[in-house]
Amino acid sequence: MKKYQLIILLVCAVSAAFISVYAADGGEIRRKARYYYLEGARCQAENNHLAAFEYFKKAFMTDPSYEEAASAYGMNRLMVKTDTLQSNPELKRSLDYMRRFVDAYPADRNEANSYAYVAARLDSIEETIRVYQRLDSLYPGKEMTLLQLADAYMHAHREADAIKALCRYETAQGKSPQVSLKKMSFMLAAGDTAAAIDEATALIDYNRREPSFRILKGNLYEVIGNNDSTLAYYKQAEELNPDNGAAKMALANFYKNIGDSVAFDNKMYEALLSEDFIQEEKIAILEEYLQSLLNDKSDTGRGDHLFSVLMEQYPHEPAVLDLAARYSGAKGDYKDAEEQIGYAIDLDPANVAYWGQLMRYQLADERGADAMTSYRNAAKHIDIPDGMRLMYAAAAVDEKKYDEAENTYAEMIHQVNPELPLTDSVTDTRFRNSLNFDDLTRLSSIYTMLGDTYYSAGDLDKAFRAYDNSLFFYASNPVSLNNYAYFLTENGGDLDKALEMSTKAIEGEPENDTYLDTYAWILFKKGDYKEALEYQKKAMEIAEKNGDVAAEYYHHIGDILFMNHQPDEAVKNWKRALELEPDNGLLKKKVAHKAFFYE
């Protein structure tokens, strides 16, 4: 450890007697400050950061001229997450404390680099540049300093200086693809396309047998929109090494961007066969490709063909089977998804995610009993997470096994607090006051699902008490507010109370089509047909945009249109609803008679 001379800063005129006394005591003050500093360093080494902060603070307060203490105190102030110390003025003050050591000992590269990094994070970029420039003058041509200085120049929008720093780096260290890439990006930022192209050419000349340099130049031409040159350089890269995976991916993406799906698929096929990519990389490549097909609603047969390439290479890899399952699930082929994830589970029965996927596919295929069986099988191999418990409860409701769903929710509620009731109202605020926000929202969600279960079982009293309990723990729960409001409306309840709850739900999520549908339906029940139509139309627009309009929406807007004296439009929407729910007797009656019926 260096020994530092005491520096006394005179900020105002003081008496000669005071100076004499301070000089006499200066050594003792420094020794005391140094003791605190070393204790802080010891605590920091032991990861006791709060104690370290206090010791560094004492060291600095004891001797503000002690640069090491000032720097340590300044750095540790940055780590204390209080509103006071994290305010902009205090952050700058912390930086100023650190600066004292850096300016006193400019040759200490470690401290200078730490200080410059912090300064950059605090948007004091000119200070960062000042320190790196000084390091550069002390250690000319030092590679890391030049790279850091170049980045700092770019942050300050000084592109020309940044490029000069990189050129100096290359003079000292030789040509580097990474540095050339930086230079090209800086040149493009400066608007100097010609210089960027020249840099790419120089990189190719540096090693004319390296395919990645051709790809890099092709990427550059792609950025500036020169497709012919882009394709030419990608092909050159492939010609240099016909098995190069990166060249094939570059070509594949190029063909995708110009809309040549046949060439795109061919290059993807070749890329998946390339030995340049490991299994995980191939899975990621194929997953992105398959997702693009699904997003574009393209022919998934193309994806099936490419998937066969991966399956042939890795027929017994759980990760590949997992992707196969997710792909089939996304296509709606839940049987195949279940089969594929089943194979993955056989190979890796301790994988929690795989069991969850299996249950999701079975629930999506409306096979609640199978999902419940999978849950019980999973319990033999894994610790069941809450997400799977919720799926089990949902499956039990689907199978009308309401007691099992209730027991599952009860178990989850009692994990938070064993004294909480299921069917009685919770009114004791001590339950609420003892919980953190996460537990409050968790309980609110569980009570909401419990309410839905009771409603499905036909027990309205228990359902409404469960919703009340949900809102007791989190009054802004939009799902609980919406469901409570809707079921209250459907069962002749207090429409004003229902409207108030529905209003809160859509205030929280104004673009939620389900909540808007509920709000419109309550208005309809209250006889406000004009406003009901306005909100129902908005709900329909959002649902259509999402590609999922429920039969209930068509049914509701049909009723609302009829009451707004638009019978022809009403019948059209009833017919659409009937197409989705062909066994709905009330809809059949409305369509047949072209008239509204309550039941």
Phi, psi and omega in degrees: 000135181290151172258130185247141177285143179289130178245121180256118180267121178265111183264348177203169180286129179231167184287154179296328180295319180298318180299319181296317180296315182297320180297322180294325183267355188302317181297319179294320178297316180295320179297320179294316179297321181293325176300313179298320181298314181293325175295321177297318179296321178296314179297322179295320178296333179269008180064023175264078192288327179295316178295320178301316180302315182295320179292317178297322178297316179298318180300315181291317181294327179291319182218087182299345181271359182277102190298320180298318179294319179299316181294315180295319179296316179298315179297317182287331173300325180295334184271348181277114187272066173247152181301325183293307184285345180263004175289156183302315179299321181287326176297318178295324179296318178300318179297322180296321177299319180293326184297329184302315180291317183298320180283331178286328182229070187295341182278352179282098187295321182297312180294321180296317179295318178298315181296315181297321179298313180297318179301318179296319180295333180265016178063024173262063190292327179294327176292321176301313180298317181302315183289318179293323177297320179292318176299320180296323179288330179279327181232073185301135175077006179295123193299312184294323180297318180295320178293319179293321179295320178299316179297321179295318177301317181296321179298329179269009180062034177253070187299318182299316178295322179298316180294320178299319180297320179291323177297320177296322177300314181294326177298321182277324190249347184095173183293141180217129179302320181296318180289322177300319178298318176299313181301318180297318180294323177294319180295319177295321178297327179278357179081014182260078182296320182299318179295322179296318178295318178299320179296318178296321178296318179297325179293319177296317179297331179297323177207097187284354179260004183264111183298326185298331179290324176293320178299319180299317179291324175299319177300321180297315179295328178295321179299321183268005172083021179261088186295322182299313180291324177303308182298320182299315182287326175297319179293322177300319179298318180292323179294324178296324179215094185300343180260007185291116183293322181296321179295320180292322178291323178297316178294319180301313180294325177297312181296324178297316183293331179266002175084017179267086187293327181294310179296323178301309181297321180298316181289325175297319178301313181294323180296320180291338177274344185294140177276359178288338183254136175277174185306312183299321179293320179294321177298316180296319179298312182291322180299317178296320179297312182296321180296323178294323177297316181293319180295321181274000183055040180278174179295111182287352174300328176298318179293322179300320181296314181291328180296327180299329179298314181291320181295325178292327180281323185228068186290341185236030179262121181305322182295324178289318177296324177299314178296320178300319180294315181295324179293314178296321178297319179295331178278352181089007178268078188290331178296312179293321178301316179297319181296314183293316181289334174296318176298318180297320179294321178302324181277332184218072186291348180269004182278110184297318184299322182296318178296321178297319178298317180303314180295321180297318180295321180291321177294319179296331179270011177058044177237071183299322181298319178294322179296321178295321177296317179298322178300314181294322177294320180298323182299342178282344187240335187224163168278120187290123176279166182299324181301321179286329175298317180295321177294323178297316179297319178297320178296320179297320177296316178302325181269008180061028175261071190294327180298320180292321176297315180300317180297323179294314178295322179299317179300318181289323177295316183285345171295328179280313178204114184297344184270355183289137179278162175264308190257346177269158179287139175268120182234345183283112183293346178296329175301316184286318186291340183273357187251151173277174186297320181299318179291325178297312181291326177297311179298319180300317180295318181294317178296326176298312180294326175296319176299317177299322179295313179298322180295317178299328179279354178086012180259089186294320182300312179295322181299311184291327176293323178296319177295320177300318179295322177302313182286338175297320182275331178208097189293344183257015180295108187293327180294314179296315179301315182293310183296317178301313181298316183293312182291328175296318179295317183291342185242030173069028182276192182289106184291327178294318177296318179298317181295321179297316179292318180296322178300317179296322181297314183282339173294324178285324181222079186292346180254017180272113186295327179296316181292323178293322177298316178299314182299315179297322182292323176295317177300320178300314180296331179276355178089008179267075190291325183294310180291327177301319180296321180300314182286326179292322177297320179295319178299318181295318180300315181293317180296319179295321178297325179277356178072029183210084178261117182285155178303323181300324179296314178297321179297312181298312183292331174298313179298317182293318178298320180299317181286347174262020175063038175235067187297323181296316178294325178299313182296320178304316182286326174298321179296320178297319178297320182293328177298327180274334179231073187294346181261008182281108184295322181294320178296319178302318181294317181294318180292317182296319184263354182051045183211160180274136174230140177289319179215000000 
